[in-house]
mmCIF file of C-alpha atoms and ligand atoms in Angstrom:
data_model
loop_
_atom_site.group_PDB
_atom_site.id
_atom_site.type_symbol
_atom_site.label_atom_id
_atom_site.label_comp_id
_atom_site.label_asym_id
_atom_site.label_seq_id
_atom_site.Cartn_x
_atom_site.Cartn_y
_atom_site.Cartn_z
ATOM 1 C CA UNK A 85 -8.259 25.755 42.594
ATOM 2 C CA UNK A 86 -6.457 26.937 39.114
ATOM 3 C CA UNK A 87 -7.710 27.628 36.197
ATOM 4 C CA UNK A 88 -6.055 27.744 32.926
ATOM 5 C CA UNK A 89 -7.340 28.866 29.287
ATOM 6 C CA UNK A 90 -6.461 26.821 26.277
ATOM 7 C CA UNK A 91 -7.001 27.727 22.966
ATOM 8 C CA UNK A 92 -7.923 24.383 20.958
ATOM 9 C CA UNK A 93 -7.224 23.968 17.179
ATOM 10 C CA UNK A 94 -8.175 20.825 15.802
ATOM 11 C CA UNK A 95 -7.253 21.423 12.551
ATOM 12 C CA UNK A 96 -7.881 18.738 9.541
ATOM 13 C CA UNK A 97 -7.955 14.773 9.377
ATOM 14 C CA UNK A 98 -6.556 13.232 12.260
ATOM 15 C CA UNK A 99 -6.076 16.550 14.109
ATOM 16 C CA UNK A 100 -9.378 16.470 15.025
ATOM 17 C CA UNK A 101 -9.551 12.982 15.850
ATOM 18 C CA UNK A 102 -6.490 12.808 18.187
ATOM 19 C CA UNK A 103 -6.839 16.112 20.047
ATOM 20 C CA UNK A 104 -10.052 15.199 21.653
ATOM 21 C CA UNK A 105 -8.267 12.582 23.248
ATOM 22 C CA UNK A 106 -5.665 15.023 24.939
ATOM 23 C CA UNK A 107 -8.745 16.888 26.122
ATOM 24 C CA UNK A 108 -10.048 13.676 27.597
ATOM 25 C CA UNK A 109 -6.891 13.098 29.385
ATOM 26 C CA UNK A 110 -6.499 17.014 30.257
ATOM 27 C CA UNK A 111 -9.989 16.840 31.854
ATOM 28 C CA UNK A 112 -9.061 13.396 33.682
ATOM 29 C CA UNK A 113 -5.946 14.863 35.171
ATOM 30 C CA UNK A 114 -7.946 18.081 36.417
ATOM 31 C CA UNK A 115 -10.419 16.075 38.284
ATOM 32 C CA UNK A 116 -7.470 14.420 40.203
ATOM 33 C CA UNK A 117 -5.339 17.697 40.636
ATOM 34 C CA UNK A 118 -8.031 19.901 41.222
ATOM 35 C CA UNK A 119 -7.335 22.445 38.209
ATOM 36 C CA UNK A 120 -9.804 23.442 35.659
ATOM 37 C CA UNK A 121 -9.136 23.625 32.074
ATOM 38 C CA UNK A 122 -11.413 25.747 30.213
ATOM 39 C CA UNK A 123 -11.298 25.278 25.770
ATOM 40 C CA UNK A 124 -11.956 28.092 23.063
ATOM 41 C CA UNK A 125 -12.421 25.949 20.200
ATOM 42 C CA UNK A 126 -11.662 27.289 16.444
ATOM 43 C CA UNK A 127 -11.007 26.104 12.668
ATOM 44 C CA UNK A 128 -8.076 26.555 11.376
ATOM 45 C CA UNK A 129 -6.402 25.207 8.263
ATOM 46 C CA UNK A 130 -8.315 23.603 5.737
ATOM 47 C CA UNK A 131 -11.659 23.906 7.696
ATOM 48 C CA UNK A 132 -11.304 27.179 7.991
ATOM 49 C CA UNK A 133 -10.589 27.475 4.400
ATOM 50 C CA UNK A 134 -13.999 26.018 4.142
ATOM 51 C CA UNK A 135 -15.822 27.935 5.991
ATOM 52 C CA UNK A 136 -13.956 31.463 5.737
ATOM 53 C CA UNK A 137 -11.722 31.196 2.887
ATOM 54 C CA UNK A 138 -8.563 31.729 4.632
ATOM 55 C CA UNK A 139 -6.560 29.022 6.966
ATOM 56 C CA UNK A 140 -6.143 31.526 9.737
ATOM 57 C CA UNK A 141 -8.531 34.143 10.552
ATOM 58 C CA UNK A 142 -7.133 37.279 12.642
ATOM 59 C CA UNK A 143 -9.683 36.881 15.186
ATOM 60 C CA UNK A 144 -8.282 33.356 15.666
ATOM 61 C CA UNK A 145 -4.815 34.834 16.208
ATOM 62 C CA UNK A 146 -6.029 37.356 18.676
ATOM 63 C CA UNK A 147 -8.220 34.556 20.604
ATOM 64 C CA UNK A 148 -4.829 32.447 20.841
ATOM 65 C CA UNK A 149 -3.457 35.362 21.981
ATOM 66 C CA UNK A 150 -5.489 35.897 24.705
ATOM 67 C CA UNK A 151 -5.221 32.358 26.291
ATOM 68 C CA UNK A 152 -2.780 30.844 28.476
ATOM 69 C CA UNK A 153 -1.505 28.428 25.783
ATOM 70 C CA UNK A 154 -2.527 26.541 22.281
ATOM 71 C CA UNK A 155 -2.965 22.887 21.437
ATOM 72 C CA UNK A 156 -2.706 22.560 18.105
ATOM 73 C CA UNK A 157 -3.692 19.375 15.784
ATOM 74 C CA UNK A 158 -2.682 19.268 12.310
ATOM 75 C CA UNK A 159 -3.426 20.717 9.076
ATOM 76 C CA UNK A 160 -3.713 19.871 5.618
ATOM 77 C CA UNK A 161 -5.344 17.116 3.515
ATOM 78 C CA UNK A 162 -5.620 16.377 -1.010
ATOM 79 C CA UNK A 163 -8.989 18.429 -0.702
ATOM 80 C CA UNK A 164 -6.795 21.386 -0.395
ATOM 81 C CA UNK A 165 -3.619 20.696 -2.288
ATOM 82 C CA UNK A 166 -3.735 22.110 -5.443
ATOM 83 C CA UNK A 167 -0.148 23.493 -5.766
ATOM 84 C CA UNK A 168 -1.310 26.733 -7.709
ATOM 85 C CA UNK A 169 -4.206 27.768 -4.878
ATOM 86 C CA UNK A 170 -2.816 30.681 -2.989
ATOM 87 C CA UNK A 171 -4.705 29.638 0.077
ATOM 88 C CA UNK A 172 -3.167 26.547 1.704
ATOM 89 C CA UNK A 173 -3.660 24.884 4.927
ATOM 90 C CA UNK A 174 -0.238 25.433 6.190
ATOM 91 C CA UNK A 175 -0.491 28.931 6.257
ATOM 92 C CA UNK A 176 -2.205 28.481 9.564
ATOM 93 C CA UNK A 177 0.544 26.705 11.340
ATOM 94 C CA UNK A 178 3.014 29.015 9.651
ATOM 95 C CA UNK A 179 0.902 31.891 10.493
ATOM 96 C CA UNK A 180 0.519 30.890 13.993
ATOM 97 C CA UNK A 181 4.248 30.760 14.625
ATOM 98 C CA UNK A 182 4.842 33.920 13.562
ATOM 99 C CA UNK A 183 1.887 35.717 14.841
ATOM 100 C CA UNK A 184 2.602 34.365 18.290
ATOM 101 C CA UNK A 185 6.460 34.753 17.790
ATOM 102 C CA UNK A 186 7.041 31.219 18.637
ATOM 103 C CA UNK A 187 10.899 31.086 17.509
ATOM 104 C CA UNK A 188 11.954 28.045 19.796
ATOM 105 C CA UNK A 189 10.452 24.330 18.289
ATOM 106 C CA UNK A 190 11.633 21.790 20.995
ATOM 107 C CA UNK A 191 11.163 18.170 19.801
ATOM 108 C CA UNK A 192 12.569 15.409 22.215
ATOM 109 C CA UNK A 193 13.194 12.259 20.918
ATOM 110 C CA UNK A 194 13.164 9.655 23.335
ATOM 111 C CA UNK A 195 13.054 6.088 22.739
ATOM 112 C CA UNK A 196 11.012 4.154 25.528
ATOM 113 C CA UNK A 197 12.346 0.666 25.863
ATOM 114 C CA UNK A 198 9.115 -0.771 25.197
ATOM 115 C CA UNK A 199 8.821 0.096 21.933
ATOM 116 C CA UNK A 200 12.933 -0.730 20.955
ATOM 117 C CA UNK A 201 11.802 -3.373 18.562
ATOM 118 C CA UNK A 202 9.058 -1.283 17.031
ATOM 119 C CA UNK A 203 11.450 0.752 14.952
ATOM 120 C CA UNK A 204 12.784 0.013 11.435
ATOM 121 C CA UNK A 205 16.464 0.025 12.753
ATOM 122 C CA UNK A 206 18.015 -2.499 15.240
ATOM 123 C CA UNK A 207 17.258 -2.400 19.029
ATOM 124 C CA UNK A 208 21.097 -1.773 20.043
ATOM 125 C CA UNK A 209 21.224 1.181 17.538
ATOM 126 C CA UNK A 210 17.998 3.386 19.157
ATOM 127 C CA UNK A 211 17.926 1.603 22.933
ATOM 128 C CA UNK A 212 19.422 4.427 24.225
ATOM 129 C CA UNK A 213 18.410 7.146 22.374
ATOM 130 C CA UNK A 214 17.657 10.740 24.306
ATOM 131 C CA UNK A 215 18.009 13.860 22.783
ATOM 132 C CA UNK A 216 16.139 16.925 22.124
ATOM 133 C CA UNK A 217 15.971 18.925 18.912
ATOM 134 C CA UNK A 218 15.646 22.661 19.069
ATOM 135 C CA UNK A 219 14.242 24.071 15.679
ATOM 136 C CA UNK A 220 14.403 27.848 14.789
ATOM 137 C CA UNK A 221 10.949 28.148 13.763
ATOM 138 C CA UNK A 222 10.363 31.606 12.591
ATOM 139 C CA UNK A 223 12.759 32.607 10.377
ATOM 140 C CA UNK A 224 14.956 30.631 7.375
ATOM 141 C CA UNK A 225 14.181 29.745 4.216
ATOM 142 C CA UNK A 226 10.180 29.428 5.446
ATOM 143 C CA UNK A 227 9.940 32.876 5.698
ATOM 144 C CA UNK A 228 12.744 35.035 3.714
ATOM 145 C CA UNK A 229 11.266 37.767 1.173
ATOM 146 C CA UNK A 230 11.139 37.279 -1.764
ATOM 147 C CA UNK A 231 9.450 34.174 -2.489
ATOM 148 C CA UNK A 232 7.426 33.938 -5.405
ATOM 149 C CA UNK A 233 7.050 32.693 -8.729
ATOM 150 C CA UNK A 234 6.567 34.020 -11.999
ATOM 151 C CA UNK A 235 7.015 33.264 -16.252
ATOM 152 C CA UNK A 236 9.778 34.721 -17.798
ATOM 153 C CA UNK A 237 10.945 34.029 -21.468
ATOM 154 C CA UNK A 238 8.360 30.902 -21.592
ATOM 155 C CA UNK A 239 10.001 29.670 -18.335
ATOM 156 C CA UNK A 240 8.306 29.027 -15.141
ATOM 157 C CA UNK A 241 10.448 30.408 -12.445
ATOM 158 C CA UNK A 242 10.486 30.397 -8.641
ATOM 159 C CA UNK A 243 12.684 32.001 -5.594
ATOM 160 C CA UNK A 244 12.573 31.305 -2.369
ATOM 161 C CA UNK A 245 14.730 33.444 0.238
ATOM 162 C CA UNK A 246 16.917 32.025 3.222
ATOM 163 C CA UNK A 247 17.973 34.813 5.467
ATOM 164 C CA UNK A 248 18.636 35.094 9.395
ATOM 165 C CA UNK A 249 19.797 37.697 11.681
ATOM 166 C CA UNK A 250 21.796 37.641 14.610
ATOM 167 C CA UNK A 251 19.315 38.367 16.573
ATOM 168 C CA UNK A 252 17.279 35.443 15.108
ATOM 169 C CA UNK A 253 20.469 33.072 15.766
ATOM 170 C CA UNK A 254 21.341 34.239 19.577
ATOM 171 C CA UNK A 255 18.089 33.355 21.043
ATOM 172 C CA UNK A 256 17.710 29.787 19.505
ATOM 173 C CA UNK A 257 21.474 29.102 20.162
ATOM 174 C CA UNK A 258 21.311 30.359 23.573
ATOM 175 C CA UNK A 259 18.344 28.135 24.613
ATOM 176 C CA UNK A 260 20.376 25.199 22.937
ATOM 177 C CA UNK A 261 23.105 26.248 25.504
ATOM 178 C CA UNK A 262 20.621 26.222 27.999
ATOM 179 C CA UNK A 263 18.795 23.221 27.162
ATOM 180 C CA UNK A 264 22.337 21.039 27.167
ATOM 181 C CA UNK A 265 23.433 22.392 30.491
ATOM 182 C CA UNK A 266 20.358 20.807 32.126
ATOM 183 C CA UNK A 267 21.028 17.378 30.565
ATOM 184 C CA UNK A 268 24.484 15.478 29.282
ATOM 185 C CA UNK A 269 26.145 18.971 28.214
ATOM 186 C CA UNK A 270 26.726 18.366 24.495
ATOM 187 C CA UNK A 271 25.329 20.712 21.937
ATOM 188 C CA UNK A 272 25.217 19.730 18.431
ATOM 189 C CA UNK A 273 24.729 22.927 15.929
ATOM 190 C CA UNK A 274 23.987 21.715 12.483
ATOM 191 C CA UNK A 275 24.614 23.967 9.447
ATOM 192 C CA UNK A 276 25.558 23.874 5.653
ATOM 193 C CA UNK A 277 28.752 26.178 6.216
ATOM 194 C CA UNK A 278 31.001 24.640 3.385
ATOM 195 C CA UNK A 279 27.698 26.139 1.346
ATOM 196 C CA UNK A 280 25.698 28.803 2.919
ATOM 197 C CA UNK A 281 26.438 32.259 4.022
ATOM 198 C CA UNK A 282 23.662 32.164 6.813
ATOM 199 C CA UNK A 283 24.971 28.709 8.094
ATOM 200 C CA UNK A 284 28.702 30.370 7.970
ATOM 201 C CA UNK A 285 27.010 33.389 10.009
ATOM 202 C CA UNK A 286 25.362 30.765 12.696
ATOM 203 C CA UNK A 287 28.513 29.102 13.162
ATOM 204 C CA UNK A 288 30.059 32.004 13.998
ATOM 205 C CA UNK A 289 27.593 33.470 16.606
ATOM 206 C CA UNK A 290 27.592 30.022 18.032
ATOM 207 C CA UNK A 291 31.067 30.053 18.868
ATOM 208 C CA UNK A 292 30.731 33.210 20.542
ATOM 209 C CA UNK A 293 27.869 32.527 22.372
ATOM 210 C CA UNK A 294 29.834 29.257 23.517
ATOM 211 C CA UNK A 295 32.344 31.510 25.442
ATOM 212 C CA UNK A 296 29.097 31.804 27.913
ATOM 213 C CA UNK A 297 28.669 28.241 28.731
ATOM 214 C CA UNK A 298 32.514 26.971 28.765
ATOM 215 C CA UNK A 299 30.886 23.576 31.050
ATOM 216 C CA UNK A 300 29.136 22.823 27.581
ATOM 217 C CA UNK A 301 30.728 21.026 24.657
ATOM 218 C CA UNK A 302 29.784 22.319 21.241
ATOM 219 C CA UNK A 303 30.136 20.858 17.843
ATOM 220 C CA UNK A 304 29.484 21.539 14.853
ATOM 221 C CA UNK A 305 28.089 19.321 11.919
ATOM 222 C CA UNK A 306 27.018 19.624 8.351
ATOM 223 C CA UNK A 307 23.313 18.317 7.846
ATOM 224 C CA UNK A 308 24.021 15.991 5.179
ATOM 225 C CA UNK A 309 26.360 14.363 7.758
ATOM 226 C CA UNK A 310 24.128 14.791 11.010
ATOM 227 C CA UNK A 311 21.338 12.847 9.100
ATOM 228 C CA UNK A 312 23.525 10.273 8.377
ATOM 229 C CA UNK A 313 24.653 9.748 11.890
ATOM 230 C CA UNK A 314 21.715 10.334 13.053
ATOM 231 C CA UNK A 315 21.023 6.815 11.870
ATOM 232 C CA UNK A 316 24.432 5.301 12.464
ATOM 233 C CA UNK A 317 24.804 6.199 15.835
ATOM 234 C CA UNK A 318 21.681 8.175 17.219
ATOM 235 C CA UNK A 319 22.448 7.444 20.842
ATOM 236 C CA UNK A 320 25.248 9.782 20.957
ATOM 237 C CA UNK A 321 23.181 12.910 20.383
ATOM 238 C CA UNK A 322 21.904 14.830 23.172
ATOM 239 C CA UNK A 323 20.998 18.281 22.190
ATOM 240 C CA UNK A 324 20.517 19.416 18.849
ATOM 241 C CA UNK A 325 20.114 23.178 17.714
ATOM 242 C CA UNK A 326 19.438 24.401 13.818
ATOM 243 C CA UNK A 327 17.568 26.367 11.864
ATOM 244 C CA UNK A 328 13.996 26.266 10.390
ATOM 245 C CA UNK A 329 14.496 23.582 7.224
ATOM 246 C CA UNK A 330 17.133 21.560 8.593
ATOM 247 C CA UNK A 331 15.123 21.286 11.503
ATOM 248 C CA UNK A 332 12.077 20.255 9.885
ATOM 249 C CA UNK A 333 14.079 17.437 7.757
ATOM 250 C CA UNK A 334 15.851 16.415 10.617
ATOM 251 C CA UNK A 335 13.055 15.685 13.285
ATOM 252 C CA UNK A 336 10.926 13.619 10.560
ATOM 253 C CA UNK A 337 14.148 11.406 10.103
ATOM 254 C CA UNK A 338 14.261 11.329 14.295
ATOM 255 C CA UNK A 339 11.162 10.414 14.942
ATOM 256 C CA UNK A 340 11.773 6.777 13.665
ATOM 257 C CA UNK A 341 14.150 6.511 16.266
ATOM 258 C CA UNK A 342 11.087 6.767 19.030
ATOM 259 C CA UNK A 343 9.012 4.302 17.392
ATOM 260 C CA UNK A 344 6.926 6.073 15.017
ATOM 261 C CA UNK A 345 5.950 9.794 14.561
ATOM 262 C CA UNK A 346 2.301 8.894 16.574
ATOM 263 C CA UNK A 347 4.620 8.726 19.625
ATOM 264 C CA UNK A 348 6.272 12.697 19.215
ATOM 265 C CA UNK A 349 5.130 15.965 21.004
ATOM 266 C CA UNK A 350 6.383 19.443 20.252
ATOM 267 C CA UNK A 351 6.429 22.676 21.700
ATOM 268 C CA UNK A 352 6.933 25.640 20.101
ATOM 269 C CA UNK A 353 7.696 28.400 22.491
ATOM 270 C CA UNK A 354 8.055 32.411 22.401
ATOM 271 C CA UNK A 355 8.472 35.618 24.437
ATOM 272 C CA UNK A 356 5.086 37.478 25.063
ATOM 273 C CA UNK A 357 4.788 40.929 25.374
ATOM 274 C CA UNK A 358 5.154 40.971 29.138
ATOM 275 C CA UNK A 359 8.140 38.942 28.938
ATOM 276 C CA UNK A 360 5.875 35.505 29.828
ATOM 277 C CA UNK A 361 6.367 32.112 28.053
ATOM 278 C CA UNK A 362 3.432 31.675 25.197
ATOM 279 C CA UNK A 363 3.346 27.810 24.040
ATOM 280 C CA UNK A 364 1.900 26.095 21.376
ATOM 281 C CA UNK A 365 1.717 22.310 21.599
ATOM 282 C CA UNK A 366 1.343 20.315 18.695
ATOM 283 C CA UNK A 367 2.234 16.726 17.494
ATOM 284 C CA UNK A 368 5.156 16.499 15.065
ATOM 285 C CA UNK A 369 2.708 14.225 12.629
ATOM 286 C CA UNK A 370 0.280 15.572 9.795
ATOM 287 C CA UNK A 371 -3.491 15.182 9.203
ATOM 288 C CA UNK A 372 -2.457 11.432 7.985
ATOM 289 C CA UNK A 373 -4.913 11.290 5.491
ATOM 290 C CA UNK A 374 -4.841 7.978 4.409
ATOM 291 C CA UNK A 375 -6.138 7.106 8.202
ATOM 292 C CA UNK A 376 -8.037 9.876 8.544
ATOM 293 C CA UNK A 377 -12.014 9.363 9.861
ATOM 294 C CA UNK A 378 -11.154 5.689 10.307
ATOM 295 C CA UNK A 379 -10.777 6.077 14.182
ATOM 296 C CA UNK A 380 -7.301 4.584 14.002
ATOM 297 C CA UNK A 381 -4.847 7.364 14.675
ATOM 298 C CA UNK A 382 -2.663 6.949 17.399
ATOM 299 C CA UNK A 383 -3.182 10.045 20.115
ATOM 300 C CA UNK A 384 -0.270 9.666 22.081
ATOM 301 C CA UNK A 385 1.782 12.410 20.149
ATOM 302 C CA UNK A 386 -1.069 14.736 20.942
ATOM 303 C CA UNK A 387 -1.304 13.864 24.401
ATOM 304 C CA UNK A 388 2.327 14.050 25.656
ATOM 305 C CA UNK A 389 1.928 17.343 23.515
ATOM 306 C CA UNK A 390 -0.349 18.264 26.321
ATOM 307 C CA UNK A 391 2.446 17.035 29.135
ATOM 308 C CA UNK A 392 4.452 19.371 27.667
ATOM 309 C CA UNK A 393 2.118 22.489 27.796
ATOM 310 C CA UNK A 394 1.459 21.165 31.181
ATOM 311 C CA UNK A 395 5.327 21.437 31.825
ATOM 312 C CA UNK A 396 6.272 24.437 29.944
ATOM 313 C CA UNK A 397 3.052 26.795 30.043
ATOM 314 C CA UNK A 398 1.625 26.344 33.376
ATOM 315 C CA UNK A 399 4.888 24.681 35.339
ATOM 316 C CA UNK A 400 2.850 21.935 36.207
ATOM 317 C CA UNK A 401 5.999 19.080 36.558
ATOM 318 C CA UNK A 402 4.609 16.765 37.973
ATOM 319 C CA UNK A 403 1.115 16.832 36.067
ATOM 320 C CA UNK A 404 2.844 16.635 33.204
ATOM 321 C CA UNK A 405 5.121 13.296 34.278
ATOM 322 C CA UNK A 406 1.601 11.817 35.202
ATOM 323 C CA UNK A 407 0.609 11.879 31.818
ATOM 324 C CA UNK A 408 3.835 10.792 30.330
ATOM 325 C CA UNK A 409 3.789 7.961 32.932
ATOM 326 C CA UNK A 410 0.357 6.744 32.020
ATOM 327 C CA UNK A 411 1.103 6.669 28.267
ATOM 328 C CA UNK A 412 4.642 4.648 29.193
ATOM 329 C CA UNK A 413 1.758 2.070 31.394
ATOM 330 C CA UNK A 414 -0.794 1.764 28.789
ATOM 331 C CA UNK A 415 2.012 0.553 26.491
ATOM 332 C CA UNK A 416 3.317 -1.610 29.175
ATOM 333 C CA UNK A 417 0.291 -3.047 29.548
ATOM 334 C CA UNK A 418 0.544 -4.537 25.864
ATOM 335 C CA UNK A 419 -1.850 -2.098 24.347
ATOM 336 C CA UNK A 420 -0.687 -1.004 21.080
ATOM 337 C CA UNK A 421 -2.307 1.593 18.480
ATOM 338 C CA UNK A 422 -2.032 0.596 15.012
ATOM 339 C CA UNK A 423 0.945 2.339 14.070
ATOM 340 C CA UNK A 424 2.987 0.064 16.866
ATOM 341 C CA UNK A 425 1.678 -3.315 16.792
ATOM 342 C CA UNK A 426 3.336 -5.481 14.948
ATOM 343 C CA UNK A 427 2.005 -7.299 12.087
ATOM 344 C CA UNK A 428 -0.957 -9.861 12.718
ATOM 345 C CA UNK A 429 -1.660 -8.497 16.498
ATOM 346 C CA UNK A 430 -4.470 -6.282 17.570
ATOM 347 C CA UNK A 431 -4.746 -2.703 18.071
ATOM 348 C CA UNK A 432 -6.616 0.030 20.013
ATOM 349 C CA UNK A 433 -8.305 2.821 18.329
ATOM 350 C CA UNK A 434 -7.750 6.567 18.996
ATOM 351 C CA UNK A 435 -10.878 6.436 21.461
ATOM 352 C CA UNK A 436 -10.171 3.448 23.438
ATOM 353 C CA UNK A 437 -6.331 4.356 23.890
ATOM 354 C CA UNK A 438 -7.382 8.009 25.111
ATOM 355 C CA UNK A 439 -9.754 6.321 27.477
ATOM 356 C CA UNK A 440 -7.306 3.979 28.944
ATOM 357 C CA UNK A 441 -4.859 6.791 29.155
ATOM 358 C CA UNK A 442 -7.454 9.241 30.910
ATOM 359 C CA UNK A 443 -8.163 6.271 33.578
ATOM 360 C CA UNK A 444 -4.830 5.549 34.265
ATOM 361 C CA UNK A 445 -4.282 9.589 34.780
ATOM 362 C CA UNK A 446 -7.489 9.784 37.033
ATOM 363 C CA UNK A 447 -6.461 6.587 38.713
ATOM 364 C CA UNK A 448 -3.368 7.951 40.256
ATOM 365 C CA UNK A 449 0.265 6.458 39.318
HETATM 366 C C1 LIG B 62 6.172 20.411 10.979
HETATM 367 C C2 LIG B 62 5.418 20.630 9.550
HETATM 368 C C3 LIG B 62 5.164 21.821 9.484
HETATM 369 C C4 LIG B 62 6.501 22.447 8.739
HETATM 370 C C5 LIG B 62 4.137 21.965 7.781
HETATM 371 C C6 LIG B 62 2.754 21.337 8.174
HETATM 372 C C7 LIG B 62 4.168 23.578 7.679
HETATM 373 O O1 LIG B 62 5.991 19.308 8.956
HETATM 374 O O2 LIG B 62 5.691 21.031 11.833
HETATM 375 O O3 LIG B 62 7.568 20.300 11.171
HETATM 376 O O4 LIG B 62 6.885 22.521 7.832
HETATM 377 O O5 LIG B 62 6.980 23.275 9.844
HETATM 378 MG MG1 LIG B 63 7.700 18.707 9.541
#
């Protein structure tokens, strides 16, 4: 029996609700495939601010480092939204990304045919969507210094810094080429090279690396044009690689191509000190304060994030595919979470969906 140790960080809002369903599905899977999962849970985000005064404690980071993988829900909420506060829930996820060295955020966006009518776009436009967005996660304007605000001459002033090093660009771009190589072999590198020096350097480095991947077609796109093309012709894209903030924005946009944000998982990977892959898995959605506590959040993105954990951190491809298949079967059987139900149609709550998916996983498919 293989044993895996998982750090469980539910966070706030619907993060707490959906992560419980991922655990339920993992336990059902463990029973069927003879794996055991051991969870070490801790508070992060607003919950940790309330209990300890900080969004992420050093102990929590250490605990995560000692596990085989991290499952993360979501952080934030109106209670901690004061823009003047120096302690904010988002510091938890940023601290984990930086502290664990998770430089590569993998966000697959694949339209499930059964959901082709659930997006605000036309069926013909989204039907064939199947792309992976690789977002750089530990550099750029999220982490550049200086970052501060001050008062000067009776005016408020603020600065953020967008900085990248060659090494930071190279490792994510290489992963982009490797990913494209295993797929349709088209890599779209997204930047703002008509304006930004960081982007011009990004382009230059990407061109140099391209020489090692003659079998992959490389193209560059400006981020504004790419935002438009994602709506105009989304099925064109195969692998997109981009810097931190462009990736943040484009993946929210791309999530609408897959029906709902409630469907999209993500993996954040880095190399641990011993060379092994360290991974944190989280849905791309947030804490959804408007529906938190009602038991109606869609747990699928969180459950699919657990599937990515099985694939990337534990090398359990068959088990990952079993969970993905169970999600598809649950939808195919006509069950819908509230965010995917058509108006007037019945929908199922978080627990009921988790239970159906867990039962399908346990029964074998
Ligand atoms: C995401 C989120 C985070 C980000 C927030 C919560 C810090 O929007 O994972 O995309 O901006 O990276
Ligand atoms: Mg985001």
